[in-house]
Amino acid sequence: MVHFDASSQTRVDMANARSQATIDIPVIRDLLYDGRENWDAHCRVQRIVSEDPVFDKSQRDFLGRGDLYRRGLAMTNRILELEDIHKWSSQETSEAMNMLDETLPIRLHLIAFEPVLLSQGSASMLQRYRHLAANKAIHGCYLQTELGHGTNVSRLETTATYIPETDEFDIHSPTLTSRKWWIGALGKTATHGVVQAKLILPGGKDVGPHLFLVQLRSLEDHRVLPGLTIGDIGPKALGGNASNDNGFASFNHVKIPRDNMLSRFAQVTRDGQYVKPPHAKLSYGGMLYIRSSMVISGGWTMAKAATISIRYTTVRRQGGGDVDGLERQVISYPSTFYRLLPILSRAYVFILLGQRITTAFNEMSSRLASGDASLLPEIHATTAGLKILVSTTGTEDLETARRSMGGHGYSAFSGLGRIYADYVPSATYEGDNFVLDGQVIRTALKSYSNIYSTKTSSMSSLSPFSSYLRLCHSTKPPQITNSSTWDDLASVILLLELRAAFVVRDFARNQGDDDASASQRVSRAVVDAFVATQIGHIVKDLHILNLEKRVISDLLRLYLLTTIESNLVDFLSFNILPRGESGDPARSLRLSIRDLCLELLPNAIGLTDAFGFSDWELNSALGVYDGNVYEALWKRAQEEPLNKDEVTLAYEESIKPMLQRGHKLALRGRSKLCRLLCIATSTINLII
Amino acid sequence: MVHFDASSQTRVDMANARSQATIDIPVIRDLLYDGRENWDAHCRVQRIVSEDPVFDKSQRDFLGRGDLYRRGLAMTNRILELEDIHKWSSQETSEAMNMLDETLPIRLHLIAFEPVLLSQGSASMLQRYRHLAANKAIHGCYLQTELGHGTNVSRLETTATYIPETDEFDIHSPTLTSRKWWIGALGKTATHGVVQAKLILPGGKDVGPHLFLVQLRSLEDHRVLPGLTIGDIGPKALGGNASNDNGFASFNHVKIPRDNMLSRFAQVTRDGQYVKPPHAKLSYGGMLYIRSSMVISGGWTMAKAATISIRYTTVRRQGGGDVDGLERQVISYPSTFYRLLPILSRAYVFILLGQRITTAFNEMSSRLASGDASLLPEIHATTAGLKILVSTTGTEDLETARRSMGGHGYSAFSGLGRIYADYVPSATYEGDNFVLDGQVIRTALKSYSNIYSTKTSSMSSLSPFSSYLRLCHSTKPPQITNSSTWDDLASVILLLELRAAFVVRDFARNQGDDDASASQRVSRAVVDAFVATQIGHIVKDLHILNLEKRVISDLLRLYLLTTIESNLVDFLSFNILPRGESGDPARSLRLSIRDLCLELLPNAIGLTDAFGFSDWELNSALGVYDGNVYEALWKRAQEEPLNKDEVTLAYEESIKPMLQRGHKLALRGRSKLCRLLCIATSTINLII
């Protein structure tokens, strides 16, 4: 009997899939990296980092939390050493940090502590601290959330009471629930922190939350300073964010000089007078930056999910025999490609959209810095809406991709469990998605009522985030009558805008008698319309060769069609869908999705290769570049610490006593049975 | 300033919520436990187990996998000791095992090894092994899945070649992909295993997969027997199933006596002749049992999610001020109760439905045992469909519940992460849900075509799983014209049956040109219809007081209404929904759901209390009975091992070098800046 070797077939399948690609991968890759030079820099940094033993990932899945925390800091320190050795630019260093795929404590210093300090610290504070922060001579964190409060900053309980006698603030945690909680890098790492606390003026007037710089640990020996109780809040669900020391802090009348208030906008004078900020929302920039950057980072996270799952389901064979006697490649099943190709499309959309958002955000920032806050409400709603969209679909996609890999997807070595565990809090942090829905809706309703309160001329002044509202006077859908609608990008975009217009209009009319999920539906409709129009711009601006342009356009169209399908209820409720000949108005859409998937399928491996992930970056036995998944699984399992001892410690402790007990009972049972049998036999003998 | 103490308010809120309940909790609890005596037994066992230090859970979240494995076996051994001490019945012992909430290796012995042995072993094998297995004098596992194959048993590669010369089978793993993989309890625990292997007769004829009993480890010293390579396959995604040693095994021509074939149905004679089993599917019972038992266990898992999340969101306050100046209880937000009460309803449905399924299953089993396999196809499809439904919605619900708790939900101490990690493979094991869809559909199509091929009289012979098909000749929905439809259980059930009929009919008509997600939609429609009719029976059979009966009926109706809402696309596509006055046909349904939630809300805590979980069982800081969540979080964090050292080991290793490097660079930067400032100043002086 000839043994067919399924394991070597995987390499053949992968090579075949790769050779099927019609696209020029470097062209697409440069698009995703926003230029060849970025890709080159990525490769340069990646080579150095991946070859350095400090960044070895082979033992990662076996480490406990304490070791993962220490490993994270060792990697951070090593990155800085490498920065010195290779004279990396700050962009290269941050590229190196990002590719580690760890939620390192330093991240909080970089994205929260330092930006807040720079944007809100006074000139004198910057003079004292900017160099220390920039060079990591201090390690900062940002203490906002408390045990009892998160999003609702106005209810924070920590107090900063100004004491004119000593020209100091007294930072204090009056209650259990006022203790700072969840603060990244606080638990064991940070030396300094920016603390959100209610500013209390002499006489007791509470003027609401303000920011204060507090040193937390000694720069001599890293011990916690007097008056502070600080620690790590414990492990996170699913083992996520293990290398980050999210911490708690309780302040017992900690005194800091008046200068330590971040007073670029609001101030307290020497005699305790409060000086208001010129604009209440000047401090929003940081949060907007974090939310808007979640679009592109979410896109790259989905890219990993798409790469791993599409590679594995390309080489995994299962079920009915193919023409050549082999089982079918799992990706060839409609239920598989229908789940995975849309994830691929979302990765592309969010990476390309993220590039545009970053540009738009920088524009807004410079206007905000010069005191112009007019763009703020729309940008606020846009980033909130995109944050909801990306984090909600991103977490779903990671799990969908992992489950598409069946049993082996549940191995830690699939890599997607770890990514999910780290990514999933994005749905609840930086504003819980269900809370943010409200912000999207408020802006939508305001724009909607503006249209009615002013002349129609206001239509022309609609921002990109509200332009769908121009359609809300429509009584019926535009001329969309047959299934070829789905091939036409402009029609598809229009449908999504129309849906947003109708959903918002309906919501506005029913206000005060909303159903319980209305907010989510409205918010999603508005964001979907925005993304749809942006996709229109992206496709228009694609300056690449025709073949590649067609494939990318198809992929982005798949995004739009599956977006419509996921929200069919809205389209059917408002009669926006073209009715076909068949009874089911959704059928032509669904068949178009299937056909589009089948068209894209030969390029699926190519489109994932274009993300440019190395095996080290993916760290997945199922997503290996060469398709040799079974050997990869086998090799990794040999490293499992439980396999070091042939006989487990549990044998003497527990298994042996269990077996011995069982043996005694079995003997007793058998002899009892034997007696019963003897009686039975003799009875039978008697009868006979 | 008076400090309001949010922490003590939580206890007040919980007490208030509890006092609002109108239902008599013990009445409902007895219903869920299927009788007072079961509840009493549960309490008796729970008290003993929860007070025993071996079952302490306080350190669980901090343990690595090796320790969790050893802890699991220590607990197993202790349960058996307690069984002896307290003379527990087998039901009490299994109650004790279940309440540990750990995926223990012994589970595989109990639900797979022993049942397979008993149902398929020959009389002589049973004589030798049944007492050993029953008393755990041997510890078994069930080796089916291989690296390269799972569901598709016919493609398994492990061989069992009969050797007439020695009257033995030669068990062999011919390839890398033929190695057994994922086998629970195999890695380090099991002494014996039932191995699925292709039976090869003398002359080389392959008669497909059969079962063989193989001893794996010595009963003297637990060492792996010669010819075998065995180990643990490594950690699972998300840290799930940590205490189970899923393992691999490779067989190198391992010889076992002919008697070790499980030959109750198929046999090999001494001279190598194959004796066929009387019915090809007699061996399906075990799998059906596991799948059908997933209904009730899934229900209890959702019950935990509902309890923890409803308790926490009852005491967590956030956002806009309430009348009394307090923030609102999170559960009072529509976006929260709309997410959580349906989970509560599903927990109730699956527990109550699970009780009925167990009864039905036992009936089927006794008919199967007597050779009557006529019920098999329908039961097969029913259990497959329910398994898909319960595991898909169950995993979703666990995450929804966890996320409803916002930031703190992501703490390991919330308890729901761990439950999710353990539960999530239920979507891919015991038949991947997407593969099982196909089985549901095949049965549905067969029943559908039966209706057409025979006289209408066949309608009356439709099984409970197909009775919805009586409606597939309908051309239009029954008289459902206004919103009060949603209050009428019978109408709601009818709608769900109608949808199944229309969806199946449509699918049958379009066969050969299916869209890519048709299978999932059809399968879901069929299962939903089955559950709906079962809910009708459950409500009819509720023999409890009126008030409680009304609340439970409302809760089950909420299940049905939210089921319709989740699948509105089907209802809208086939025009099954009653059109209201407003443009949106879904509006009256959604408002009914909102109103039903608001009606149920005062009983939400009562309905979760009725599950009877102790704090030890839930093991959640956020789900504590008394509502004292912030103190519970605080206490648990103090146990975090990272908090044992004031200064982390990482300080000397990594943090100190980073800070020192930064300090040097900052000094250099500052002196550079200083020089620049000096030049600038002197320039300015020159200009002035």
Coordinates of C-alpha atoms in Angstrom, one line a residue, chain A residues 240-452:
Chain A
G240 CA -4.3 38.9 27.3
N241 CA -1.9 41.9 27.7
A242 CA 0.2 39.7 29.9
S243 CA 3.4 41.7 29.5
N244 CA 1.7 44.9 30.6
D245 CA 1.6 45.7 34.3
N246 CA -1.8 47.4 34.5
G247 CA -1.8 48.7 38.0
F248 CA -3.6 50.4 40.9
A249 CA -2.6 53.4 43.0
S250 CA -4.0 54.9 46.1
F251 CA -2.9 58.4 47.2
N252 CA -2.7 59.3 50.8
H253 CA -2.4 63.1 50.8
V254 CA 0.6 63.1 48.5
K255 CA 2.0 66.6 48.1
I256 CA 3.3 68.0 44.8
P257 CA 4.4 71.5 43.9
R258 CA 1.9 73.8 42.2
D259 CA 4.2 73.7 39.1
N260 CA 3.3 70.0 38.7
M261 CA -0.2 70.8 37.4
L262 CA -0.3 70.5 33.6
S263 CA -1.2 74.1 33.1
R264 CA -0.9 75.0 29.5
F265 CA -4.6 75.8 29.3
A266 CA -6.0 75.9 32.8
Q267 CA -4.1 77.2 35.7
V268 CA -4.2 77.9 39.4
T269 CA -2.5 81.1 40.6
R270 CA -0.2 81.4 43.6
D271 CA -3.1 82.7 45.7
G272 CA -5.5 80.0 44.6
Q273 CA -7.4 81.6 41.8
Y274 CA -8.5 79.4 38.9
V275 CA -7.7 80.5 35.3
K276 CA -10.1 78.8 32.9
P277 CA -8.9 77.2 29.6
P278 CA -9.8 79.2 26.4
H279 CA -11.7 76.2 25.0
A280 CA -13.2 73.4 27.0
K281 CA -12.2 70.7 24.5
L282 CA -8.6 71.6 23.8
S283 CA -7.5 68.5 25.7
Y284 CA -9.3 66.1 23.5
G285 CA -6.5 65.7 20.9
G286 CA -4.8 62.7 22.6
M287 CA -7.8 60.5 22.8
L288 CA -8.7 61.3 19.2
Y289 CA -5.2 60.4 18.2
I290 CA -5.4 57.0 20.0
R291 CA -8.8 56.2 18.5
S292 CA -7.9 57.2 15.0
S293 CA -4.7 55.2 15.1
M294 CA -6.8 52.1 15.9
V295 CA -8.0 52.0 12.3
I296 CA -4.7 51.2 10.8
S297 CA -3.5 49.0 13.6
G298 CA -6.8 47.1 13.5
G299 CA -6.3 46.6 9.8
W300 CA -2.9 45.0 10.4
T301 CA -4.3 42.8 13.1
M302 CA -7.0 41.5 10.7
A303 CA -4.3 41.1 8.1
K304 CA -2.6 38.6 10.4
A305 CA -5.9 36.7 10.9
A306 CA -6.5 36.6 7.2
T307 CA -2.9 35.4 6.4
I308 CA -2.9 32.6 9.0
S309 CA -6.3 31.3 8.3
I310 CA -6.2 31.6 4.5
R311 CA -2.8 29.8 4.5
Y312 CA -3.9 27.0 6.7
T313 CA -7.2 26.4 5.0
T314 CA -5.3 26.4 1.7
V315 CA -3.2 23.4 2.8
R316 CA -5.7 21.7 5.0
R317 CA -7.7 19.1 3.1
Q318 CA -10.9 17.6 4.3
G319 CA -14.1 15.9 3.3
G320 CA -15.3 14.7 -0.1
G321 CA -12.8 13.6 -2.7
D322 CA -11.6 16.0 -5.2
V323 CA -11.1 15.1 -8.9
D324 CA -7.6 13.9 -8.2
G325 CA -8.6 11.6 -5.3
L326 CA -7.4 14.1 -2.7
E327 CA -9.8 15.5 -0.2
R328 CA -10.9 19.1 -0.9
Q329 CA -8.9 22.1 0.2
V330 CA -10.9 23.6 3.1
I331 CA -10.7 27.1 1.6
S332 CA -12.6 25.7 -1.5
Y333 CA -15.8 25.2 0.6
P334 CA -18.2 28.1 0.3
S335 CA -18.7 28.2 4.1
T336 CA -15.0 28.8 4.4
F337 CA -14.1 31.3 1.7
Y338 CA -17.3 33.2 2.5
R339 CA -16.0 33.6 6.1
L340 CA -12.3 34.4 5.2
L341 CA -12.2 36.6 2.1
P342 CA -14.4 39.3 3.7
I343 CA -11.8 39.4 6.6
L344 CA -9.1 39.9 3.9
S345 CA -11.2 42.7 2.4
R346 CA -11.6 44.4 5.8
A347 CA -7.8 44.2 6.4
Y348 CA -7.2 46.0 3.1
V349 CA -9.9 48.6 3.7
F350 CA -8.8 49.5 7.2
I351 CA -5.1 49.7 6.3
L352 CA -5.8 51.9 3.3
L353 CA -8.4 53.9 5.1
G354 CA -6.1 54.2 8.1
Q355 CA -3.5 55.9 5.9
R356 CA -6.0 58.5 4.9
I357 CA -7.3 59.0 8.5
T358 CA -3.8 59.7 9.7
T359 CA -3.4 62.4 7.1
A360 CA -6.8 63.9 8.0
F361 CA -6.0 63.7 11.7
N362 CA -2.7 65.6 11.3
E363 CA -4.5 68.3 9.5
M364 CA -7.1 68.6 12.2
S365 CA -4.3 68.6 14.9
S366 CA -2.5 71.5 13.4
R367 CA -5.7 73.5 13.2
L368 CA -6.6 72.5 16.8
A369 CA -3.1 73.6 17.9
S370 CA -3.7 77.0 16.5
G371 CA -7.0 77.2 18.5
D372 CA -9.4 76.3 15.7
A373 CA -11.7 73.7 17.1
S374 CA -14.4 73.9 14.4
L375 CA -13.5 70.5 12.9
L376 CA -13.6 68.9 16.4
P377 CA -17.2 67.6 16.7
E378 CA -17.1 65.9 13.3
I379 CA -13.7 64.4 13.8
H380 CA -14.7 63.3 17.2
A381 CA -17.7 61.5 15.9
T382 CA -15.8 60.0 12.9
T383 CA -13.0 58.6 15.1
A384 CA -15.5 57.3 17.6
G385 CA -17.5 55.6 14.8
L386 CA -14.4 54.1 13.2
K387 CA -13.1 52.9 16.5
I388 CA -16.4 51.1 17.1
L389 CA -16.4 49.6 13.7
V390 CA -12.8 48.5 13.6
S391 CA -12.7 47.0 17.1
T392 CA -16.1 45.3 16.8
T393 CA -15.4 43.7 13.4
G394 CA -11.8 43.1 14.3
T395 CA -12.5 41.0 17.3
E396 CA -15.2 39.1 15.4
D397 CA -12.8 38.5 12.5
L398 CA -10.0 37.2 14.7
E399 CA -12.4 34.6 16.2
T400 CA -14.0 33.7 12.9
A401 CA -10.5 33.2 11.4
R402 CA -9.4 31.0 14.3
R403 CA -12.6 28.9 14.2
S404 CA -12.3 28.5 10.5
M405 CA -9.2 26.4 11.2
G406 CA -11.3 23.8 13.1
G407 CA -9.7 21.8 15.9
H408 CA -6.1 23.0 15.3
G409 CA -7.3 26.6 15.5
Y410 CA -7.7 26.0 19.3
S411 CA -4.1 25.2 19.7
A412 CA -2.1 28.1 21.2
F413 CA 0.3 27.4 18.3
S414 CA -2.3 28.7 15.9
G415 CA -1.2 32.1 17.1
L416 CA -4.7 33.7 16.8
G417 CA -5.8 33.1 20.3
R418 CA -3.0 35.2 21.7
I419 CA -3.7 38.0 19.2
Y420 CA -7.4 37.9 20.1
A421 CA -6.7 38.0 23.8
D422 CA -4.6 41.1 23.3
Y423 CA -6.9 42.8 20.9
V424 CA -10.3 42.1 22.4
P425 CA -10.2 44.9 25.0
S426 CA -10.2 47.4 22.2
A427 CA -14.0 47.0 22.1
T428 CA -14.3 48.2 25.7
Y429 CA -11.3 50.6 26.2
E430 CA -10.8 54.1 24.9
G431 CA -14.5 54.5 25.2
D432 CA -16.8 51.4 25.4
N433 CA -18.3 50.8 22.0
F434 CA -21.8 51.0 23.3
V435 CA -21.1 54.3 24.9
L436 CA -19.5 55.7 21.8
D437 CA -22.5 54.9 19.7
G438 CA -24.2 57.7 21.6
Q439 CA -21.5 60.2 20.4
V440 CA -21.9 59.2 16.8
I441 CA -25.7 59.5 17.0
R442 CA -25.6 62.9 18.7
T443 CA -23.5 64.3 15.8
A444 CA -25.7 62.7 13.2
L445 CA -28.9 64.1 14.8
K446 CA -27.4 67.5 15.0
S447 CA -26.4 67.5 11.3
Y448 CA -29.9 66.1 10.5
S449 CA -31.7 68.8 12.4
N450 CA -29.4 71.5 10.9
I451 CA -30.6 70.5 7.5
Y452 CA -34.2 71.1 8.5

